[in-house]
Amino acid sequence: MKKQSIPSSEITPKSLYLSRREFMKAAGVIAGGLTLAACGITPDGAGDITGSTATFPAASDSVDTPNTYEEITNYNNYYEFTTDKTGVARLARDFKTTPWAVEVYGLVNKPATYDLDTLVKKFQPEERIYRLRCVEAWSMVIPWVGFPLAKLLADVEPTSEAQYVRFESVFDPDTFPGQTQPFYPWPYQEGLRLDEAMNDLTLLATGLYGGELPAQNGGGLRLVVPWKYGFKSIKAILKIELTSKQPDTLWSAIAPNEYGFYANVNPQVDHPRWSQRTERRIGETGRRDTLMFNGYGEEVAYLYDGMDLRKNY
Amino acid sequence: MEHKGTLTPDKARPAALAISGRKLLRPFIHLLGLLPLFHLAFLWLTDGLTFNPIQFVEQFFGRAALNLLVVSLAVTPLVTLSGWRQISRHRRALGLYAFLYFSLHFLTFLALDYAFDLREILRLVVEKPFIIVGVLAGLILLVLAFTSFKVWMKRMGKNWQRLHKLVYLAGGLVILHYALAVKGSLATLSGDILKPLLMGALVALLLILRIPAVRRFVIRFRQRIFA
């Protein structure tokens, strides 16, 4: 087991999010409840802890209970392995996520290659419970362990020309059967605008449920951008490049009219072929209404002020 | 043992073999038709329905409908290739199995996936090309299943043949529905498009084998080899 800054062996959802609250209280980061809302938790009985419910405004009108470890680690979209969501865990079993190193370069003053242990020591991962909304209209609630990407970016000092961040994943057809298919422009790559990347919600995840980040969930290191469709949250990151031009992304190269650069969760803008109005939370039978920005509008809506989100899908 | 009392001339033996072959063919066809249901029951009993069981079952029935439709479309070309006419008697059963799985697919969509939320369902049917295409294919299968019985065959005469040619259109629509449902693109031929492409190629091949000129060529070729 890797050392995490918050050792947590608790896997029961309730105690997990309670411990998260305790942590935030201790760390003094309850900035107007913004961070908690970021975690996507509605504070039922939050008054028990703080004596005031005012510090815990609801991110949505429903309680988000994290999905089980079983669900999160056995229902994965990871086309490098297979398009079969239940088959990923089996195929990823032999994929080594330690040691892991990520190279940060491009328009920065201090380019560097970090290994995972250094990242964990330096940036103190914390637990964050986020909703994940897949573009295929299913969703989960996942207790990640990670640190804000902003911390890493601050460390390499982006130059004034840097406007975008490009992420690149693994390429090795011998390890990834899916990469022998000619239908994808491998390796997987993704991108964010620099201000999106600097937003406090944007996480580099190093763990799950207090433990390591399993290979099928994107270990060694993955991105988590909870207000965007899941495919933006690139797995197994090897390279992070600061650029001045909007980077190409794998899915928008495949179908530019269907998967845009922004890919913000938006119930009003359908995928051209299917509806995005509702979603099925894994573990539930009914459908839920999909929330604008996946319910994180308070934290991120300002990033898109004045933009036509129908055009910039 | 010798059965002296019965008259069994040697000539009758091949005929008896053919009859038993025919007898075996029927249960085989039904086994083929019910195989997806057995498979699903097995997956259900072994916790194999994934953590998103509604979507899994919905897609499972869809794939079963497509597979059975392709098998039923393969009957005539198979007769052309093999000369084994007996199979063509079972084309209707295979087509009806395809319709059964389409019905289960559609019911799962209505009842389990959208809990009979008629407003949302109607919106989807009207708005989403992928659902429209599926609904069109389903309507064709419904009409063909309804008129598949001998009564209708007799009543409609030549028109029956014409009507049932629509099965080719249904095949094409089902493939299109499949290709539009996955995360990939027919336009750029990329993404998760391999399986729809292979199925499309298979259906195209089956249709080519029905072109009269191709068919005559295949039959002549076969007869020359096995003459």
Coordinates of C-alpha atoms in Angstrom, one line a residue:
Chain A
M1 CA 0.0 0.0 0.0
K2 CA 1.1 3.5 -0.8
K3 CA 1.1 6.0 1.9
Q4 CA -1.7 8.5 1.6
S5 CA -1.8 11.7 3.6
I6 CA -5.2 10.7 5.0
P7 CA -5.0 7.1 6.0
S8 CA -8.5 5.9 5.6
S9 CA -9.5 2.3 5.8
E10 CA -13.2 3.1 6.2
I11 CA -15.2 1.9 3.4
T12 CA -18.7 2.5 4.7
P13 CA -20.0 5.6 2.9
K14 CA -21.5 7.3 5.9
S15 CA -18.4 7.2 8.1
L16 CA -16.4 8.0 5.0
Y17 CA -18.1 11.3 4.4
L18 CA -18.2 12.1 8.1
S19 CA -14.4 11.6 8.2
R20 CA -14.1 13.9 5.3
R21 CA -16.1 16.6 7.1
E22 CA -13.9 16.1 10.1
F23 CA -10.9 16.6 8.0
M24 CA -12.2 19.8 6.5
K25 CA -13.0 21.2 9.9
A26 CA -9.5 20.3 11.0
A27 CA -7.9 21.8 8.0
G28 CA -10.1 24.9 8.2
V29 CA -11.2 24.8 4.6
I30 CA -14.9 25.2 5.0
A31 CA -14.8 28.4 3.0
G32 CA -18.5 29.2 2.9
G33 CA -19.3 25.5 2.4
L34 CA -17.9 25.8 -1.1
T35 CA -15.5 22.9 -0.7
L36 CA -18.2 20.6 0.7
A37 CA -20.5 21.4 -2.1
A38 CA -17.6 20.5 -4.3
C39 CA -17.7 17.1 -2.7
G40 CA -21.3 16.7 -3.8
I41 CA -22.6 15.8 -0.4
T42 CA -25.9 17.1 0.9
P43 CA -25.3 17.6 4.6
D44 CA -28.1 15.7 6.3
G45 CA -27.6 16.4 9.9
A46 CA -24.5 18.5 9.3
G47 CA -25.7 20.6 12.2
D48 CA -24.6 17.8 14.5
I49 CA -21.0 18.6 13.7
T50 CA -20.8 22.3 13.2
G51 CA -23.9 23.5 15.1
S52 CA -24.9 25.5 12.0
T53 CA -26.3 24.2 8.8
A54 CA -25.5 27.5 7.1
T55 CA -22.0 26.4 6.4
F56 CA -23.2 23.4 4.4
P57 CA -25.3 24.5 1.5
A58 CA -26.7 21.7 -0.6
A59 CA -25.0 21.0 -3.9
S60 CA -28.2 19.3 -5.1
D61 CA -31.5 18.3 -3.6
S62 CA -30.6 14.7 -3.1
V63 CA -28.2 12.8 -0.9
D64 CA -25.2 11.3 -2.7
T65 CA -24.1 8.0 -1.2
P66 CA -20.8 6.8 -2.7
N67 CA -21.0 3.7 -4.8
T68 CA -19.4 0.6 -3.5
Y69 CA -15.8 -0.3 -4.1
E70 CA -17.0 -3.3 -6.0
E71 CA -19.1 -1.2 -8.3
I72 CA -16.4 1.4 -8.9
T73 CA -13.7 -1.2 -9.7
N74 CA -15.8 -3.5 -11.9
Y75 CA -17.7 -1.2 -14.2
N76 CA -15.1 0.7 -16.1
N77 CA -14.8 2.4 -19.5
Y78 CA -11.2 1.9 -20.5
Y79 CA -11.1 1.2 -24.2
E80 CA -7.3 0.6 -24.1
F81 CA -8.2 -2.7 -22.5
T82 CA -11.6 -3.5 -23.8
T83 CA -15.0 -1.9 -24.6
D84 CA -16.5 -4.5 -22.2
K85 CA -17.0 -2.6 -18.9
T86 CA -16.9 -5.7 -16.8
G87 CA -13.8 -7.1 -18.6
V88 CA -11.5 -4.2 -17.8
A89 CA -10.8 -5.2 -14.2
R90 CA -9.7 -8.7 -15.3
L91 CA -7.5 -7.4 -18.1
A92 CA -6.0 -4.6 -16.0
R93 CA -5.0 -7.0 -13.2
D94 CA -1.4 -7.4 -14.4
F95 CA -0.9 -3.7 -15.3
K96 CA 1.8 -2.3 -13.0
T97 CA 0.9 1.1 -11.6
T98 CA 4.0 1.4 -9.4
P99 CA 6.4 2.8 -10.0
W100 CA 4.7 5.6 -11.9
A101 CA 6.1 8.9 -13.2
V102 CA 4.6 11.8 -15.0
E103 CA 6.4 14.4 -17.1
V104 CA 5.3 18.0 -16.9
Y105 CA 6.7 20.2 -19.7
G106 CA 5.9 22.7 -22.4
L107 CA 5.3 26.4 -21.6
V108 CA 6.6 26.2 -18.0
N109 CA 9.6 27.7 -16.2
K110 CA 10.4 24.6 -14.3
P111 CA 9.7 21.4 -16.3
A112 CA 10.0 18.3 -14.2
T113 CA 9.3 14.6 -14.0
Y114 CA 7.6 13.5 -10.8
D115 CA 7.3 10.0 -9.5
L116 CA 4.1 9.2 -7.8
D117 CA 5.6 8.9 -4.3
T118 CA 7.0 12.4 -4.7
L119 CA 3.7 13.7 -5.8
V120 CA 2.0 12.2 -2.8
K121 CA 4.6 13.5 -0.3
K122 CA 4.6 17.0 -1.9
F123 CA 1.0 17.6 -2.5
Q124 CA -0.8 15.8 0.3
P125 CA -3.7 14.1 -1.3
E126 CA -7.1 14.4 0.4
E127 CA -10.4 12.5 0.1
R128 CA -12.9 14.1 -2.3
I129 CA -16.3 12.6 -3.0
Y130 CA -17.4 13.5 -6.5
R131 CA -20.2 12.6 -8.8
L132 CA -19.1 11.1 -12.1
R133 CA -21.4 11.4 -15.1
C134 CA -20.5 9.3 -18.1
V135 CA -21.5 10.6 -21.6
E136 CA -23.3 7.3 -21.9
A137 CA -25.9 8.5 -19.4
W138 CA -24.9 6.5 -16.3
S139 CA -23.3 8.0 -13.2
M140 CA -21.6 7.1 -10.0
V141 CA -20.4 8.7 -6.8
I142 CA -16.8 8.1 -6.1
P143 CA -14.6 8.8 -3.1
W144 CA -11.3 9.8 -4.8
V145 CA -8.0 10.4 -3.0
G146 CA -6.2 13.2 -4.8
F147 CA -4.8 16.7 -4.9
P148 CA -5.8 19.8 -6.9
L149 CA -4.0 19.9 -10.3
A150 CA -3.5 23.6 -9.5
K151 CA -0.8 22.6 -6.9
L152 CA 1.2 20.7 -9.5
L153 CA 0.9 23.5 -12.1
A154 CA 1.9 26.1 -9.6
D155 CA 5.0 24.0 -8.9
V156 CA 6.2 24.0 -12.6
E157 CA 5.3 27.7 -13.1
P158 CA 3.4 28.1 -16.4
T159 CA 4.7 30.9 -18.5
S160 CA 2.4 33.8 -19.6
E161 CA 1.8 32.1 -23.0
A162 CA 0.4 29.0 -21.5
Q163 CA -3.3 28.8 -22.1
Y164 CA -4.1 25.1 -22.2
V165 CA -3.1 21.9 -20.6
R166 CA -2.7 18.7 -22.6
F167 CA -2.7 15.3 -21.0
E168 CA -1.4 12.1 -22.6
S169 CA -1.9 8.5 -21.5
V170 CA -0.1 5.3 -22.1
F171 CA 0.6 3.7 -25.5
D172 CA 1.7 0.1 -25.6
P173 CA -0.3 -2.3 -27.9
D174 CA 1.4 -5.3 -26.3
T175 CA -0.2 -4.4 -22.9
F176 CA -3.4 -2.9 -24.2
P177 CA -5.4 -5.1 -26.5
G178 CA -7.7 -2.3 -27.5
Q179 CA -4.7 -0.4 -28.9
T180 CA -4.3 -3.0 -31.6
Q181 CA -7.5 -1.7 -33.2
P182 CA -7.1 0.7 -36.0
F183 CA -10.3 2.6 -35.2
Y184 CA -8.8 4.9 -32.5
P185 CA -6.1 7.6 -32.7
W186 CA -4.1 6.3 -29.7
P187 CA -2.7 7.3 -27.3
Y188 CA -5.6 8.7 -25.4
Q189 CA -5.2 12.5 -25.0
E190 CA -7.3 15.1 -23.3
G191 CA -7.1 18.8 -22.6
L192 CA -8.4 21.6 -20.4
R193 CA -8.3 25.4 -20.6
L194 CA -5.7 26.6 -18.1
D195 CA -8.4 28.3 -15.9
E196 CA -10.4 25.0 -15.9
A197 CA -7.2 23.2 -14.9
M198 CA -6.6 25.7 -12.1
N199 CA -10.1 25.3 -10.6
D200 CA -10.0 23.8 -7.2
L201 CA -12.4 21.0 -8.2
T202 CA -10.0 19.7 -10.8
L203 CA -8.2 16.8 -9.2
L204 CA -5.2 14.5 -9.9
A205 CA -6.4 11.3 -8.3
T206 CA -3.8 9.0 -6.7
G207 CA -6.2 6.8 -4.8
L208 CA -9.7 5.5 -4.2
Y209 CA -11.6 4.7 -1.0
G210 CA -8.6 5.6 1.0
G211 CA -6.4 3.1 -0.8
E212 CA -4.4 2.9 -4.0
L213 CA -5.9 3.8 -7.3
P214 CA -6.6 0.5 -9.0
A215 CA -5.3 0.1 -12.6
Q216 CA -8.8 -0.2 -14.0
N217 CA -9.7 3.2 -12.5
G218 CA -6.7 4.9 -14.1
G219 CA -3.8 4.2 -11.7
G220 CA -1.0 5.3 -11.3
L221 CA -2.4 8.8 -11.9
R222 CA -5.6 10.1 -13.4
L223 CA -7.5 13.3 -13.9
V224 CA -10.9 14.0 -12.3
V225 CA -13.0 16.8 -13.7
P226 CA -16.4 16.2 -12.1
W227 CA -18.4 18.8 -14.0
K228 CA -17.4 17.3 -17.3
Y229 CA -18.4 14.0 -18.9
G230 CA -16.3 11.1 -17.7
F231 CA -14.2 10.8 -20.9
K232 CA -12.5 14.1 -20.1
S233 CA -11.0 12.5 -16.9
I234 CA -8.1 10.8 -18.6
K235 CA -6.6 7.8 -17.0
A236 CA -3.0 6.6 -16.6
I237 CA -1.4 10.0 -17.3
L238 CA 2.2 10.0 -18.4
K239 CA 2.6 13.5 -19.8
I240 CA 1.2 16.9 -18.9
E241 CA 2.0 19.6 -21.4
L242 CA 1.3 23.3 -21.1
T243 CA 0.5 24.8 -24.5
S244 CA -0.8 27.9 -26.2
K245 CA -3.1 26.1 -28.6
Q246 CA -6.2 24.1 -27.8
P247 CA -5.0 20.5 -27.7
D248 CA -6.6 17.7 -29.8
T249 CA -8.6 15.2 -27.8
L250 CA -9.1 11.5 -28.7
W251 CA -12.9 11.5 -28.7
S252 CA -13.3 14.8 -30.6
A253 CA -10.8 13.4 -33.2
I254 CA -13.2 10.4 -33.6
A255 CA -16.4 12.4 -33.8
P256 CA -15.9 16.2 -33.7
N257 CA -19.6 16.9 -33.9
E258 CA -20.4 14.6 -30.9
Y259 CA -17.6 15.1 -28.4
G260 CA -16.4 18.6 -28.1
F261 CA -13.4 20.1 -26.3
Y262 CA -15.5 21.3 -23.4
A263 CA -17.8 18.3 -22.8
N264 CA -19.4 20.0 -19.8
V265 CA -22.3 18.0 -18.3
N266 CA -25.3 19.7 -19.7
P267 CA -28.9 18.3 -19.7
Q268 CA -30.0 20.9 -22.3
V269 CA -27.4 20.0 -24.9
D270 CA -28.0 16.5 -26.1
H271 CA -25.4 14.2 -27.6
P272 CA -26.5 14.3 -31.3
R273 CA -27.6 10.6 -31.1
W274 CA -28.9 10.3 -27.6
S275 CA -30.5 12.3 -24.8
Q276 CA -28.5 13.8 -21.9
R277 CA -31.6 14.9 -19.9
T278 CA -31.5 11.9 -17.5
E279 CA -29.0 9.4 -16.2
R280 CA -29.0 6.2 -14.3
R281 CA -27.0 6.1 -11.1
I282 CA -25.3 2.8 -10.8
G283 CA -27.1 0.8 -8.1
E284 CA -30.4 2.5 -8.7
T285 CA -33.3 1.3 -11.0
G286 CA -35.0 4.7 -11.8
R287 CA -33.5 7.5 -13.8
R288 CA -32.4 10.8 -12.3
D289 CA -32.5 14.2 -13.9
T290 CA -29.0 15.2 -15.0
L291 CA -27.8 18.4 -13.4
M292 CA -26.2 21.4 -15.2
F293 CA -22.4 21.1 -14.7
N294 CA -23.2 17.8 -12.9
G295 CA -24.4 19.9 -10.0
Y296 CA -21.1 21.9 -9.7
G297 CA -22.4 25.1 -11.3
E298 CA -21.7 27.2 -8.2
E299 CA -18.0 26.3 -8.5
V300 CA -17.5 26.4 -12.2
A301 CA -20.3 28.2 -14.1
Y302 CA -18.2 31.5 -14.0
L303 CA -15.6 29.8 -16.3
Y304 CA -18.2 29.9 -19.1
D305 CA -19.7 33.3 -18.7
G306 CA -20.8 34.7 -22.0
M307 CA -20.1 31.5 -23.9
D308 CA -22.7 29.7 -26.0
L309 CA -22.6 26.2 -24.5
R310 CA -24.6 24.9 -27.4
K311 CA -21.8 25.8 -29.7
N312 CA -19.0 25.0 -27.2
Y313 CA -20.3 21.6 -26.3
Chain B
M1 CA -31.6 -58.6 -33.9
E2 CA -33.5 -59.4 -37.0
H3 CA -37.0 -58.1 -37.4
K4 CA -38.4 -60.7 -39.8
G5 CA -42.0 -59.6 -39.6
T6 CA -41.5 -56.1 -41.1
L7 CA -40.6 -55.3 -44.7
T8 CA -37.6 -53.0 -44.7
P9 CA -36.1 -52.8 -48.1
D10 CA -32.6 -51.5 -48.3
K11 CA -33.7 -48.6 -50.4
A12 CA -35.7 -47.1 -47.6
R13 CA -32.6 -46.6 -45.3
P14 CA -31.3 -43.3 -46.7
A15 CA -34.9 -41.9 -46.6
A16 CA -35.1 -42.9 -42.9
L17 CA -31.8 -41.2 -42.2
A18 CA -33.1 -38.0 -43.9
I19 CA -36.2 -38.1 -41.8
S20 CA -34.2 -38.4 -38.6
G21 CA -32.0 -35.5 -39.8
R22 CA -35.1 -33.5 -40.3
K23 CA -36.4 -34.5 -36.9
L24 CA -33.2 -33.4 -35.3
L25 CA -33.2 -30.1 -37.2
R26 CA -36.4 -28.8 -35.5
P27 CA -35.2 -29.1 -31.9
F28 CA -31.8 -27.7 -33.0
I29 CA -33.6 -24.6 -34.4
H30 CA -35.5 -24.1 -31.2
L31 CA -32.4 -24.6 -29.2
L32 CA -30.8 -21.9 -31.3
G33 CA -33.7 -19.6 -30.8
L34 CA -33.9 -20.1 -27.0
L35 CA -30.1 -20.0 -26.5
P36 CA -30.0 -16.3 -25.6
L37 CA -32.7 -16.8 -22.9
F38 CA -30.7 -19.7 -21.4
H39 CA -27.6 -17.6 -21.6
L40 CA -29.3 -14.7 -19.9
A41 CA -30.6 -17.0 -17.2
F42 CA -27.1 -18.3 -16.6
L43 CA -25.7 -14.8 -16.4
W44 CA -28.5 -13.8 -14.0
L45 CA -27.8 -16.8 -11.7
T46 CA -24.0 -16.2 -11.7
D47 CA -24.2 -12.4 -11.0
G48 CA -23.2 -11.7 -14.6
L49 CA -25.6 -8.9 -15.4
T50 CA -23.0 -6.2 -14.5
F51 CA -23.5 -3.3 -12.1
N52 CA -25.8 -1.7 -14.7
P53 CA -28.2 -4.6 -15.2
I54 CA -31.0 -2.7 -16.9
Q55 CA -28.8 -1.4 -19.6
F56 CA -27.1 -4.8 -19.9
V57 CA -30.4 -6.7 -20.3
E58 CA -31.6 -4.1 -22.8
Q59 CA -28.5 -4.4 -24.9
F60 CA -28.4 -8.2 -24.5
F61 CA -31.9 -8.5 -26.0
G62 CA -31.1 -6.1 -28.8
R63 CA -28.0 -8.1 -29.7
A64 CA -30.0 -11.4 -29.5
A65 CA -32.7 -9.9 -31.9
L66 CA -30.0 -8.8 -34.3
N67 CA -28.2 -12.2 -34.2
L68 CA -31.5 -14.2 -34.8
L69 CA -32.4 -11.8 -37.6
V70 CA -29.1 -12.4 -39.2
V71 CA -29.5 -16.2 -38.8
S72 CA -32.9 -16.1 -40.4
L73 CA -31.5 -14.0 -43.2
A74 CA -28.8 -16.6 -43.6
V75 CA -31.2 -19.5 -44.3
T76 CA -31.8 -18.9 -48.0
P77 CA -28.1 -18.3 -48.8
L78 CA -27.3 -21.4 -46.8
V79 CA -29.6 -23.4 -49.0
T80 CA -27.9 -21.9 -52.0
L81 CA -24.5 -22.8 -50.7
S82 CA -25.3 -26.3 -49.3
G83 CA -28.3 -27.5 -51.3
W84 CA -29.9 -28.6 -48.1
R85 CA -33.4 -27.5 -48.6
Q86 CA -34.8 -28.7 -45.3
I87 CA -33.5 -25.7 -43.5
S88 CA -35.7 -23.3 -45.3
R89 CA -38.7 -24.8 -43.5
H90 CA -37.4 -23.2 -40.3
R91 CA -36.9 -19.7 -41.6
R92 CA -40.2 -18.5 -40.1
A93 CA -39.4 -19.9 -36.6
L94 CA -36.0 -18.1 -36.7
G95 CA -37.7 -14.9 -37.8
L96 CA -40.2 -15.2 -35.0
Y97 CA -37.5 -15.7 -32.4
A98 CA -35.9 -12.5 -33.8
F99 CA -39.2 -10.8 -33.2
L100 CA -39.4 -12.2 -29.7
Y101 CA -36.1 -10.7 -28.7
F102 CA -37.0 -7.4 -30.4
S103 CA -40.1 -7.4 -28.2
L104 CA -38.1 -8.1 -25.1
H105 CA -35.6 -5.4 -26.1
F106 CA -38.4 -2.8 -26.6
L107 CA -40.2 -3.8 -23.4
T108 CA -37.0 -3.4 -21.4
F109 CA -36.6 0.0 -23.0
L110 CA -40.2 1.0 -22.1
A111 CA -40.7 -0.6 -18.7
L112 CA -37.3 -1.0 -17.1
D113 CA -35.2 1.8 -18.7
Y114 CA -37.8 4.5 -18.8
A115 CA -40.4 3.2 -16.4
F116 CA -43.2 3.9 -18.9
D117 CA -42.4 7.7 -18.8
L118 CA -44.4 8.2 -21.9
R119 CA -43.6 11.8 -22.3
E120 CA -39.8 11.2 -22.3
I121 CA -40.2 8.1 -24.4
L122 CA -42.2 10.0 -27.1
R123 CA -39.6 12.8 -27.1
L124 CA -36.9 10.2 -27.6
V125 CA -38.7 8.5 -30.4
V126 CA -39.3 11.8 -32.2
E127 CA -35.9 13.4 -31.5
K128 CA -33.3 10.7 -31.6
P129 CA -32.4 9.2 -35.0
F130 CA -31.0 6.1 -33.4
I131 CA -34.4 5.4 -31.6
I132 CA -36.4 6.3 -34.7
V133 CA -34.4 3.8 -36.8
G134 CA -34.9 1.1 -34.1
V135 CA -38.6 1.8 -33.9
L136 CA -39.0 1.6 -37.8
A137 CA -37.1 -1.8 -37.8
G138 CA -39.4 -3.0 -35.0
L139 CA -42.5 -2.0 -36.8
I140 CA -41.4 -3.9 -39.9
L141 CA -40.7 -7.0 -37.7
L142 CA -44.1 -6.6 -36.1
V143 CA -45.9 -6.6 -39.4
L144 CA -43.9 -9.5 -40.7
A145 CA -44.4 -11.6 -37.6
F146 CA -48.1 -10.9 -37.7
T147 CA -48.4 -12.0 -41.3
S148 CA -46.0 -14.9 -41.1
F149 CA -48.7 -17.5 -40.7
K150 CA -50.0 -19.7 -43.6
V151 CA -53.4 -18.1 -43.5
W152 CA -51.9 -14.7 -44.4
M153 CA -49.6 -16.3 -46.9
K154 CA -52.6 -17.7 -48.8
R155 CA -54.7 -14.7 -48.3
M156 CA -52.1 -12.3 -49.6
G157 CA -50.8 -14.4 -52.5
K158 CA -48.0 -12.6 -54.4
N159 CA -48.2 -9.6 -52.2
W160 CA -47.0 -11.7 -49.3
Q161 CA -43.6 -12.2 -51.0
R162 CA -43.4 -8.5 -51.7
L163 CA -44.2 -7.6 -48.1
H164 CA -41.8 -10.0 -46.6
K165 CA -38.9 -8.6 -48.8
L166 CA -39.0 -5.8 -46.2
V167 CA -37.0 -8.1 -43.9
Y168 CA -33.9 -6.9 -45.8
L169 CA -34.8 -3.3 -45.0
A170 CA -35.3 -4.3 -41.3
G171 CA -31.9 -6.0 -41.4
G172 CA -30.2 -2.8 -42.6
L173 CA -32.1 -0.6 -40.1
V174 CA -31.1 -2.8 -37.2
I175 CA -27.5 -2.6 -38.2
L176 CA -27.8 1.2 -38.5
H177 CA -29.5 1.3 -35.1
Y178 CA -26.6 -0.7 -33.6
A179 CA -24.0 1.5 -35.2
L180 CA -25.7 4.7 -34.0
A181 CA -26.0 3.4 -30.5
V182 CA -22.2 2.8 -29.8
K183 CA -19.6 5.4 -29.1
G184 CA -18.0 5.7 -32.5
S185 CA -18.7 7.1 -35.9
L186 CA -19.7 5.6 -39.2
A187 CA -18.7 8.9 -40.9
T188 CA -15.0 8.7 -39.8
L189 CA -15.1 4.9 -39.4
S190 CA -13.6 5.2 -35.9
G191 CA -14.4 4.4 -32.3
D192 CA -16.3 1.4 -31.1
I193 CA -17.5 0.5 -34.6
L194 CA -15.9 -2.9 -35.3
K195 CA -18.9 -5.1 -34.3
P196 CA -21.5 -3.1 -36.2
L197 CA -19.2 -3.1 -39.2
L198 CA -18.7 -6.8 -39.1
M199 CA -22.4 -7.4 -38.7
G200 CA -23.1 -5.0 -41.6
A201 CA -20.6 -6.8 -43.8
L202 CA -22.2 -10.2 -42.9
V203 CA -25.7 -8.9 -43.8
A204 CA -24.3 -7.4 -47.1
L205 CA -22.7 -10.7 -47.9
L206 CA -26.0 -12.6 -47.3
L207 CA -27.8 -10.1 -49.5
I208 CA -25.2 -10.5 -52.3
L209 CA -25.8 -14.3 -52.2
R210 CA -29.4 -13.7 -53.1
I211 CA -28.7 -11.8 -56.3
P212 CA -30.0 -14.2 -59.0
A213 CA -26.8 -14.2 -61.1
V214 CA -24.6 -14.8 -58.0
R215 CA -27.0 -17.5 -56.8
R216 CA -26.9 -19.3 -60.2
F217 CA -23.1 -19.1 -60.2
V218 CA -22.8 -20.5 -56.7
I219 CA -25.2 -23.3 -57.5
R220 CA -23.4 -24.3 -60.7
F221 CA -20.1 -24.1 -58.9
R222 CA -21.4 -26.4 -56.1
Q223 CA -22.8 -28.9 -58.5
R224 CA -19.6 -29.1 -60.4
I225 CA -17.6 -29.8 -57.2
F226 CA -20.0 -32.4 -55.8
A227 CA -21.1 -34.0 -59.1

